[in-house]
Coordinates of C-alpha atoms and ligand atoms in Angstrom, one line a residue:
X705 CA -129.5 -181.5 105.2
X706 CA -131.4 -184.5 104.1
X707 CA -132.6 -184.9 100.5
X708 CA -134.7 -187.5 98.6
X709 CA -133.5 -187.9 95.0
X710 CA -135.5 -189.4 92.2
X711 CA -134.1 -190.6 88.8
X712 CA -136.3 -191.7 85.9
X713 CA -134.6 -190.3 82.8
X714 CA -133.8 -193.7 81.2
X715 CA -134.4 -197.3 82.1
X716 CA -133.8 -197.2 85.9
X717 CA -136.5 -196.2 88.3
X718 CA -134.4 -195.0 91.3
X719 CA -134.8 -193.2 94.5
X720 CA -132.2 -192.4 97.3
X721 CA -131.9 -190.5 100.5
X722 CA -128.6 -188.7 101.1
X723 CA -127.5 -186.4 103.9
X724 CA -125.2 -183.3 103.8
X725 CA -122.2 -185.3 104.9
X726 CA -122.5 -187.5 101.8
X727 CA -124.0 -190.5 103.7
X728 CA -126.2 -192.6 101.5
X729 CA -129.0 -193.7 103.8
X730 CA -130.9 -195.5 101.0
X731 CA -130.2 -196.1 97.4
X732 CA -133.0 -198.1 95.6
X733 CA -132.5 -198.9 91.9
X734 CA -135.2 -200.8 90.0
X735 CA -133.8 -201.7 86.6
X736 CA -136.1 -202.3 83.6
X737 CA -133.6 -204.6 81.9
X738 CA -136.0 -207.4 81.4
X739 CA -138.7 -205.2 79.8
X740 CA -136.2 -203.8 77.2
X741 CA -134.0 -206.9 76.6
X742 CA -136.1 -208.4 73.8
X743 CA -135.6 -205.1 71.9
X744 CA -131.9 -204.8 72.5
X745 CA -132.3 -201.2 73.7
X746 CA -134.5 -198.9 75.7
X747 CA -138.0 -198.5 74.3
X748 CA -139.1 -195.0 75.5
X749 CA -142.8 -195.7 75.7
X750 CA -142.3 -198.9 77.7
X751 CA -139.8 -197.1 80.0
X752 CA -142.3 -194.3 80.8
X753 CA -145.0 -196.8 81.6
X754 CA -142.7 -198.8 83.9
X755 CA -141.6 -195.7 85.7
X756 CA -145.2 -194.7 86.3
X757 CA -146.0 -198.1 87.6
X758 CA -143.0 -198.4 90.0
X759 CA -141.9 -194.9 91.1
X760 CA -144.2 -194.7 94.2
X761 CA -143.1 -198.0 95.5
X762 CA -139.4 -197.3 94.9
X763 CA -139.7 -193.9 96.7
X764 CA -141.5 -195.6 99.6
X765 CA -138.8 -198.3 99.8
X766 CA -136.1 -195.7 99.9
X767 CA -137.8 -193.7 102.7
X768 CA -138.3 -196.9 104.7
X769 CA -134.7 -198.1 104.3
X770 CA -133.5 -194.7 105.3
X771 CA -135.9 -194.8 108.2
X772 CA -137.0 -191.2 107.7
X773 CA -140.3 -189.4 107.0
X774 CA -141.0 -186.7 104.4
X775 CA -141.1 -184.2 107.3
X776 CA -137.4 -185.0 108.0
X777 CA -136.4 -183.9 104.5
X778 CA -134.8 -180.6 103.5
X779 CA -135.9 -180.9 99.9
X780 CA -136.9 -183.2 97.0
X781 CA -134.7 -183.5 93.9
X782 CA -135.6 -185.2 90.6
X783 CA -133.9 -185.5 87.3
X784 CA -135.5 -182.8 85.2
X785 CA -133.6 -183.7 82.0
X786 CA -132.0 -184.4 79.6
X787 CA -133.4 -187.8 78.9
X788 CA -136.5 -189.7 77.7
X789 CA -139.2 -187.1 78.2
X790 CA -142.0 -189.6 79.3
X791 CA -139.8 -190.9 82.1
X792 CA -138.5 -187.5 83.2
X793 CA -142.1 -186.3 83.5
X794 CA -143.0 -189.1 85.9
X795 CA -140.1 -188.4 88.2
X796 CA -140.7 -184.6 88.1
X797 CA -144.4 -184.9 88.8
X798 CA -143.7 -187.3 91.7
X799 CA -141.2 -185.0 93.2
X800 CA -143.4 -181.9 92.8
X801 CA -146.3 -183.7 94.4
X802 CA -144.3 -184.7 97.5
X803 CA -142.8 -181.2 97.7
X804 CA -146.2 -179.5 97.5
X805 CA -147.8 -181.7 100.0
X806 CA -145.0 -181.4 102.6
X807 CA -144.1 -177.7 101.8
X808 CA -140.5 -178.7 100.8
X809 CA -138.2 -177.1 98.2
X810 CA -138.1 -178.8 94.9
X811 CA -134.9 -179.1 92.9
X812 CA -134.9 -180.0 89.2
X813 CA -131.5 -181.7 88.6
X814 CA -129.7 -181.8 85.3
X815 CA -128.9 -185.6 84.9
X816 CA -125.4 -184.7 83.5
X817 CA -124.7 -182.5 86.5
X818 CA -125.7 -185.4 88.8
X819 CA -123.1 -187.6 87.1
X820 CA -120.6 -184.7 87.2
X821 CA -120.9 -184.1 90.9
X822 CA -121.1 -187.7 92.1
X823 CA -117.4 -187.8 92.8
X824 CA -117.9 -185.1 95.4
X825 CA -120.4 -187.2 97.2
X826 CA -118.2 -190.3 97.4
X827 CA -114.9 -188.6 98.2
X828 CA -115.3 -188.5 102.0
X829 CA -112.5 -186.7 103.6
X830 CA -110.6 -186.3 100.4
X831 CA -113.6 -185.0 98.4
X832 CA -112.8 -183.6 95.0
X833 CA -112.7 -179.7 94.9
X834 CA -113.5 -177.5 91.9
X835 CA -112.1 -177.1 89.3
X836 CA -111.6 -180.5 87.8
X837 CA -111.4 -182.0 84.4
X838 CA -114.4 -184.4 83.7
X839 CA -114.7 -187.1 81.2
X840 CA -118.5 -187.8 81.1
X841 CA -119.2 -191.0 79.3
X842 CA -122.6 -192.6 79.3
X843 CA -125.1 -194.2 76.9
X844 CA -126.3 -190.8 75.8
X845 CA -123.3 -188.5 76.2
X846 CA -119.6 -188.3 75.7
X847 CA -118.0 -185.0 76.7
X848 CA -115.0 -183.5 78.3
X849 CA -115.8 -180.6 80.6
X850 CA -113.9 -178.2 82.8
X851 CA -116.1 -178.3 86.0
X852 CA -115.6 -175.0 87.7
X853 CA -118.5 -175.0 90.2
X854 CA -122.1 -176.0 90.7
X855 CA -123.8 -175.0 87.5
X856 CA -120.5 -173.8 86.0
X857 CA -119.2 -176.0 83.2
X858 CA -117.0 -175.2 80.2
X859 CA -117.3 -177.9 77.5
X860 CA -113.9 -178.7 75.9
X861 CA -115.1 -181.5 73.6
X862 CA -118.0 -183.7 72.7
X863 CA -118.9 -186.5 70.4
X864 CA -119.6 -185.6 66.8
X865 CA -121.6 -188.8 66.3
X866 CA -122.1 -191.7 68.8
X867 CA -121.7 -191.7 72.5
X868 CA -119.1 -194.1 73.9
X869 CA -121.7 -196.1 75.8
X870 CA -123.7 -196.4 72.6
X871 CA -120.7 -197.7 70.8
X872 CA -120.3 -200.4 73.5
X873 CA -124.0 -201.3 73.3
X874 CA -124.0 -201.5 69.5
X875 CA -120.8 -203.5 69.4
X876 CA -122.3 -206.0 71.9
X877 CA -125.5 -206.2 69.9
X878 CA -123.7 -207.0 66.7
X879 CA -121.8 -209.7 68.5
X880 CA -124.9 -211.0 70.1
X881 CA -123.6 -210.4 73.6
X882 CA -126.9 -209.2 75.0
X883 CA -128.1 -206.0 76.6
X884 CA -126.8 -203.8 78.2
X885 CA -123.7 -204.1 76.1
X886 CA -121.1 -202.3 78.1
X887 CA -120.7 -204.7 81.0
X888 CA -120.9 -207.7 78.5
X889 CA -118.1 -206.3 76.3
X890 CA -116.0 -205.7 79.4
X891 CA -116.5 -209.3 80.6
X892 CA -115.8 -210.9 77.2
X893 CA -112.7 -208.7 76.7
X894 CA -111.1 -210.0 79.9
X895 CA -110.0 -213.2 78.1
X896 CA -109.5 -211.8 74.7
X897 CA -106.5 -210.8 72.6
X898 CA -106.7 -207.0 72.0
X899 CA -104.3 -207.2 69.1
X900 CA -106.1 -209.8 67.0
X901 CA -108.3 -207.4 65.1
X902 CA -107.1 -204.1 63.6
X903 CA -109.6 -201.4 64.5
X904 CA -109.4 -197.6 64.0
X905 CA -108.7 -195.1 66.7
X906 CA -111.0 -192.3 65.5
X907 CA -109.5 -188.7 65.6
X908 CA -106.3 -189.9 67.3
X909 CA -103.5 -187.5 66.8
X910 CA -105.9 -184.7 65.7
X911 CA -106.2 -181.4 67.5
X912 CA -109.0 -180.7 69.8
X913 CA -111.0 -182.8 72.3
X914 CA -114.0 -184.1 70.2
X915 CA -114.8 -187.7 69.9
X916 CA -116.1 -189.9 67.1
X917 CA -117.1 -193.6 67.4
X918 CA -119.2 -194.3 64.3
X919 CA -116.1 -195.3 62.2
X920 CA -115.1 -197.8 64.9
X921 CA -118.6 -199.2 65.0
X922 CA -118.6 -199.7 61.3
X923 CA -115.3 -201.5 61.3
X924 CA -116.6 -203.8 64.0
X925 CA -119.5 -204.7 61.7
X926 CA -117.2 -205.3 58.8
X927 CA -114.9 -207.4 60.9
X928 CA -117.9 -209.6 62.0
X929 CA -119.0 -209.9 58.3
X930 CA -115.5 -211.1 57.4
X931 CA -115.6 -213.9 60.0
X932 CA -116.5 -217.5 58.8
X933 CA -120.3 -217.9 58.4
X934 CA -122.3 -219.2 61.3
X935 CA -122.4 -218.3 64.9
X936 CA -119.4 -216.3 66.2
X937 CA -117.0 -218.5 68.3
X938 CA -116.3 -217.6 71.9
X939 CA -112.7 -216.9 71.0
X940 CA -113.7 -214.5 68.3
X941 CA -116.1 -212.7 70.7
X942 CA -113.5 -212.3 73.3
X943 CA -110.8 -211.1 70.8
X944 CA -113.2 -208.7 69.1
X945 CA -114.5 -207.3 72.5
X946 CA -110.9 -206.9 73.7
X947 CA -109.8 -205.2 70.4
X948 CA -112.8 -202.9 70.5
X949 CA -112.2 -201.9 74.1
X950 CA -108.5 -201.2 73.4
X951 CA -109.3 -199.1 70.3
X952 CA -112.0 -197.1 72.2
X953 CA -109.6 -196.7 75.2
X954 CA -106.8 -195.4 72.9
X955 CA -109.1 -192.9 71.3
X956 CA -110.4 -191.7 74.7
X957 CA -106.9 -191.4 76.2
X958 CA -105.7 -189.4 73.1
X959 CA -108.7 -187.0 73.4
X960 CA -108.2 -186.7 77.2
X961 CA -104.6 -185.8 76.9
X962 CA -105.5 -182.8 74.6
X963 CA -108.2 -181.9 77.1
X964 CA -105.6 -181.9 80.0
X965 CA -103.7 -179.2 78.2
X966 CA -106.8 -177.1 77.5
X967 CA -107.9 -177.6 81.1
X968 CA -104.7 -176.4 82.6
X969 CA -104.6 -173.4 80.2
X970 CA -108.0 -172.4 81.7
X971 CA -107.2 -173.4 85.3
X972 CA -103.6 -173.2 86.2
X973 CA -103.0 -175.5 89.2
X974 CA -106.4 -177.1 88.6
X975 CA -107.6 -180.4 90.2
X976 CA -107.8 -184.0 89.2
X977 CA -109.0 -185.9 86.1
X978 CA -112.4 -187.3 86.9
X979 CA -114.5 -190.0 85.0
X980 CA -118.2 -190.3 85.5
X981 CA -121.3 -191.9 83.8
X982 CA -122.1 -195.5 83.1
X983 CA -119.0 -196.2 81.0
X984 CA -116.8 -195.0 83.8
X985 CA -117.7 -198.3 85.5
X986 CA -115.4 -200.0 82.9
X987 CA -112.3 -201.2 84.8
X988 CA -110.0 -201.2 81.8
X989 CA -110.9 -197.6 81.0
X990 CA -110.4 -196.6 84.6
X991 CA -106.9 -198.1 84.5
X992 CA -106.0 -196.3 81.3
X993 CA -107.3 -192.9 82.7
X994 CA -105.5 -193.4 85.9
X995 CA -102.2 -194.1 84.1
X996 CA -102.8 -191.0 81.9
X997 CA -103.4 -188.8 85.0
X998 CA -100.3 -190.2 86.6
X999 CA -98.2 -189.3 83.6
X1000 CA -99.7 -185.8 83.6
X1001 CA -99.0 -185.3 87.3
X1002 CA -102.7 -185.3 88.1
X1003 CA -104.8 -187.3 90.5
X1004 CA -107.5 -189.5 89.1
X1005 CA -110.9 -190.0 90.7
X1006 CA -114.1 -191.8 89.7
X1007 CA -117.2 -192.8 91.7
X1008 CA -117.4 -196.4 92.9
X1009 CA -118.5 -198.6 90.1
X1010 CA -122.1 -199.0 91.4
X1011 CA -122.6 -195.2 91.4
X1012 CA -121.3 -194.7 87.8
X1013 CA -124.5 -196.0 86.2
X1014 CA -127.8 -194.2 86.8
X1015 CA -129.0 -194.0 90.4
X1016 CA -130.9 -191.8 92.8
X1017 CA -128.0 -191.0 95.1
X1018 CA -126.3 -188.8 92.5
X1019 CA -129.6 -186.9 92.0
X1020 CA -130.0 -186.4 95.7
X1021 CA -126.4 -185.2 96.1
X1022 CA -126.8 -182.7 93.2
X1023 CA -129.9 -181.5 95.0
X1024 CA -127.9 -181.0 98.2
X1025 CA -125.2 -179.0 96.3
X1026 CA -127.9 -176.8 94.7
X1027 CA -129.9 -176.4 97.9
X1028 CA -126.8 -175.1 99.6
X1029 CA -126.6 -172.4 97.1
X1030 CA -130.4 -171.7 97.3
X1031 CA -130.8 -172.9 93.7
X1032 CA -134.3 -174.3 93.9
X1033 CA -137.0 -174.6 91.2
X1034 CA -140.5 -173.5 90.9
X1035 CA -143.6 -175.8 90.5
X1036 CA -143.9 -174.7 86.9
X1037 CA -140.5 -176.2 86.0
X1038 CA -140.9 -178.0 82.7
X1039 CA -138.9 -181.1 82.0
X1040 CA -136.1 -180.5 79.5
X1041 CA -135.4 -183.3 76.9
X1042 CA -132.2 -181.3 75.9
X1043 CA -130.3 -179.6 78.7
X1044 CA -126.6 -178.9 77.9
X1045 CA -124.3 -178.3 80.9
X1046 CA -122.5 -175.6 78.9
X1047 CA -125.2 -173.5 77.2
X1048 CA -122.5 -171.6 75.3
X1049 CA -121.0 -174.6 73.6
X1050 CA -121.9 -175.0 69.9
X1051 CA -124.1 -178.0 69.0
X1052 CA -122.3 -180.8 67.1
X1053 CA -124.3 -181.5 63.9
X1054 CA -124.0 -185.3 63.9
X1055 CA -124.7 -185.8 67.6
X1056 CA -128.1 -184.2 68.1
X1057 CA -129.1 -184.1 71.7
X1058 CA -126.0 -186.0 72.7
X1059 CA -123.9 -182.8 72.4
Ligands
KG4_1828 O1 -125.0 -193.3 82.9 P1 -125.8 -194.5 82.4 O2 -126.3 -195.5 83.4 O3 -127.1 -194.0 81.6 C1 -127.0 -192.8 80.8 O4 -127.1 -191.7 81.3 O5 -126.8 -193.0 79.5 O6 -124.9 -195.2 81.3 C2 -125.3 -196.3 80.6 C3 -124.2 -196.7 79.6 C4 -124.7 -197.9 78.7 O7 -124.3 -197.5 77.4 C5 -123.9 -199.0 79.2 O8 -123.6 -200.0 78.3 C6 -122.6 -198.4 79.7 O9 -123.1 -197.2 80.3 N1 -121.9 -199.2 80.7 C7 -120.6 -199.6 80.5 C8 -120.3 -200.4 81.6 N2 -121.3 -200.4 82.5 C9 -122.3 -199.6 81.9 N3 -119.8 -199.5 79.4 C10 -118.6 -200.1 79.5 N4 -118.2 -200.9 80.5 C11 -119.0 -201.1 81.6 N5 -118.6 -201.8 82.6
ZN1829 ZN1 -126.8 -191.4 83.2

């Protein structure tokens, strides 16, 4: 099994070639950071144009690095949603064209499923088996899911307002730390005092597994407004980044501990706690989750840091998992801006497509 995976749903134009044993033969990621940096966030129209301009070269580079031809492939996978529709269209059209010309199966991958299954790609001998409890934290999503098989997800909780990555990005923007915010907050937090600023832990101690981050974001803004006028000092930046990260971490751990109970109620003897998505690259958060899993008698697993943020390898791997089950898509597949993993889960009013 050998699959080309294409990812274009946000601000990375990415392509990878992965084989059935989970070997990553090529993993090309072209980030559009410079295009979006002046705006402090991803501009959908710019992203779509940049994907269109670069996708062919990124795919060609991946094929060359992997040293394979299209004829060697078992299928082509592309992110089919959810995400910025202009970008998703570019990836899907590219994949369909290659599949049609070379008579290969086409797989439309749910971006969230690609994040969800990455840990099975990178596990090697000790690959994670179903079922597992997944904390999926990215720029667009913040969910807790019972992962029970390919295409089989039960949502235990979701954000009722902002996604965790969004909270990191907005905090960084308010402090002038640059874009993307998550890695910047993490870096500044390393030398900060996490107890200096008192910030809320939204929903902590409440029942259920939902998240909320807008109150935390608001308090960060108020804290900045209360600082002496003028540019924020480096010490203040570090202390506020550390205080934010600690507050967000406490809230996440609290929600996860409720989810662990709900997960085992559904799946007695179930598997590990898994973190995935861009924010799972955060080392402080990984440590907190690993400690929580330890306390709960569970193993903890997360993809290597470089495969937490968007990439083509996760899309190729989700393609492999689906191809193995004959779950392919037709050429009339239409990109889906909204595509929940658990279609039965209710929508959260304040979170829009994030839920
Ligand atoms: O999964 P991803 O690459 O794209 C989406 O599907 O949204 O996630 C991107 C998000 C951004 O909000 C980014 O700031 C955050 O992940 N992120 C981090 C870190 N690295 C990326 N957040 C906290 N700490 C990090 N080290
Ligand atoms: Zn993502």
